[in-house]
């Protein structure tokens, strides 16, 4: 289930983006990316509609996925 990110409270959205950033890690080869920068990047991806917030009923959890992944999942359904 897709959830409009702008309908989430700022605290919930921040916690979700922080969780995603920490899960993905901030080490990119020779260069580390600060957590705050990674969160800002994720937010910009949501704003540009490159990614979306989804809720999984099975796991009862939220995640941020690419729109390509979202479209792929919907084609399988």
mmCIF file of C-alpha atoms in Angstrom:
data_model
loop_
_atom_site.group_PDB
_atom_site.id
_atom_site.type_symbol
_atom_site.label_atom_id
_atom_site.label_comp_id
_atom_site.label_asym_id
_atom_site.label_seq_id
_atom_site.Cartn_x
_atom_site.Cartn_y
_atom_site.Cartn_z
ATOM 1 C CA UNK A 1 0.000 0.000 0.000
ATOM 2 C CA UNK A 2 1.448 3.332 -1.080
ATOM 3 C CA UNK A 3 1.288 6.140 1.486
ATOM 4 C CA UNK A 4 1.626 9.797 0.457
ATOM 5 C CA UNK A 5 4.726 10.977 2.312
ATOM 6 C CA UNK A 6 3.257 14.446 2.784
ATOM 7 C CA UNK A 7 0.418 12.971 4.836
ATOM 8 C CA UNK A 8 2.859 11.690 7.451
ATOM 9 C CA UNK A 9 3.748 13.869 10.398
ATOM 10 C CA UNK A 10 7.202 15.403 10.163
ATOM 11 C CA UNK A 11 8.358 13.296 13.130
ATOM 12 C CA UNK A 12 7.152 10.031 11.585
ATOM 13 C CA UNK A 13 8.628 10.881 8.184
ATOM 14 C CA UNK A 14 11.952 11.831 9.769
ATOM 15 C CA UNK A 15 12.057 8.569 11.751
ATOM 16 C CA UNK A 16 11.267 6.546 8.628
ATOM 17 C CA UNK A 17 13.930 8.281 6.529
ATOM 18 C CA UNK A 18 16.471 7.882 9.329
ATOM 19 C CA UNK A 19 15.662 4.183 9.576
ATOM 20 C CA UNK A 20 16.029 3.710 5.822
ATOM 21 C CA UNK A 21 19.304 5.655 5.763
ATOM 22 C CA UNK A 22 20.744 3.619 8.618
ATOM 23 C CA UNK A 23 19.638 0.357 7.003
ATOM 24 C CA UNK A 24 21.238 1.318 3.686
ATOM 25 C CA UNK A 25 24.372 2.529 5.400
ATOM 26 C CA UNK A 26 26.297 5.695 4.778
ATOM 27 C CA UNK A 27 29.539 4.220 3.448
ATOM 28 C CA UNK A 28 29.918 4.561 -0.296
ATOM 29 C CA UNK A 29 33.359 3.306 -1.255
ATOM 30 C CA UNK A 30 36.031 5.803 -0.396
ATOM 31 C CA UNK A 31 33.483 8.374 0.693
ATOM 32 C CA UNK A 32 31.183 8.370 3.714
ATOM 33 C CA UNK A 33 27.940 10.324 3.590
ATOM 34 C CA UNK A 34 26.711 11.918 6.806
ATOM 35 C CA UNK A 35 23.386 10.634 8.074
ATOM 36 C CA UNK A 36 21.745 14.056 7.751
ATOM 37 C CA UNK A 37 22.834 14.360 4.125
ATOM 38 C CA UNK A 38 21.505 10.884 3.348
ATOM 39 C CA UNK A 39 18.146 11.826 4.924
ATOM 40 C CA UNK A 40 18.031 14.998 2.811
ATOM 41 C CA UNK A 41 18.782 12.949 -0.311
ATOM 42 C CA UNK A 42 15.953 10.536 0.506
ATOM 43 C CA UNK A 43 13.587 13.465 1.048
ATOM 44 C CA UNK A 44 14.492 14.974 -2.321
ATOM 45 C CA UNK A 45 13.855 11.602 -3.979
ATOM 46 C CA UNK A 46 10.373 11.551 -2.437
ATOM 47 C CA UNK A 47 9.722 15.124 -3.563
ATOM 48 C CA UNK A 48 10.830 14.320 -7.129
ATOM 49 C CA UNK A 49 8.626 11.195 -7.029
ATOM 50 C CA UNK A 50 11.595 8.929 -7.689
ATOM 51 C CA UNK A 51 10.673 6.956 -4.575
ATOM 52 C CA UNK A 52 7.564 6.393 -2.475
ATOM 53 C CA UNK A 53 6.581 5.325 1.024
ATOM 54 C CA UNK A 54 4.925 1.916 1.225
ATOM 55 C CA UNK A 55 3.293 -0.028 4.032
ATOM 56 C CA UNK A 56 3.540 -3.821 4.044
ATOM 57 C CA UNK A 57 0.531 -5.413 5.720
ATOM 58 C CA UNK A 58 2.349 -8.724 6.177
ATOM 59 C CA UNK A 59 5.341 -7.315 8.056
ATOM 60 C CA UNK A 60 3.418 -4.330 9.468
ATOM 61 C CA UNK A 61 6.265 -2.056 8.434
ATOM 62 C CA UNK A 62 6.951 0.963 6.236
ATOM 63 C CA UNK A 63 9.733 1.395 3.728
ATOM 64 C CA UNK A 64 10.856 3.733 0.969
ATOM 65 C CA UNK A 65 11.176 2.088 -2.444
ATOM 66 C CA UNK A 66 11.891 3.302 -5.948
ATOM 67 C CA UNK A 67 8.970 4.036 -8.227
ATOM 68 C CA UNK A 68 10.357 1.396 -10.598
ATOM 69 C CA UNK A 69 10.046 -1.190 -7.798
ATOM 70 C CA UNK A 70 6.532 0.080 -6.965
ATOM 71 C CA UNK A 71 5.467 -0.269 -10.597
ATOM 72 C CA UNK A 72 7.016 -3.730 -10.799
ATOM 73 C CA UNK A 73 5.161 -4.878 -7.688
ATOM 74 C CA UNK A 74 1.872 -3.554 -9.056
ATOM 75 C CA UNK A 75 2.334 -5.334 -12.385
ATOM 76 C CA UNK A 76 2.772 -8.632 -10.515
ATOM 77 C CA UNK A 77 -0.457 -8.154 -8.557
#
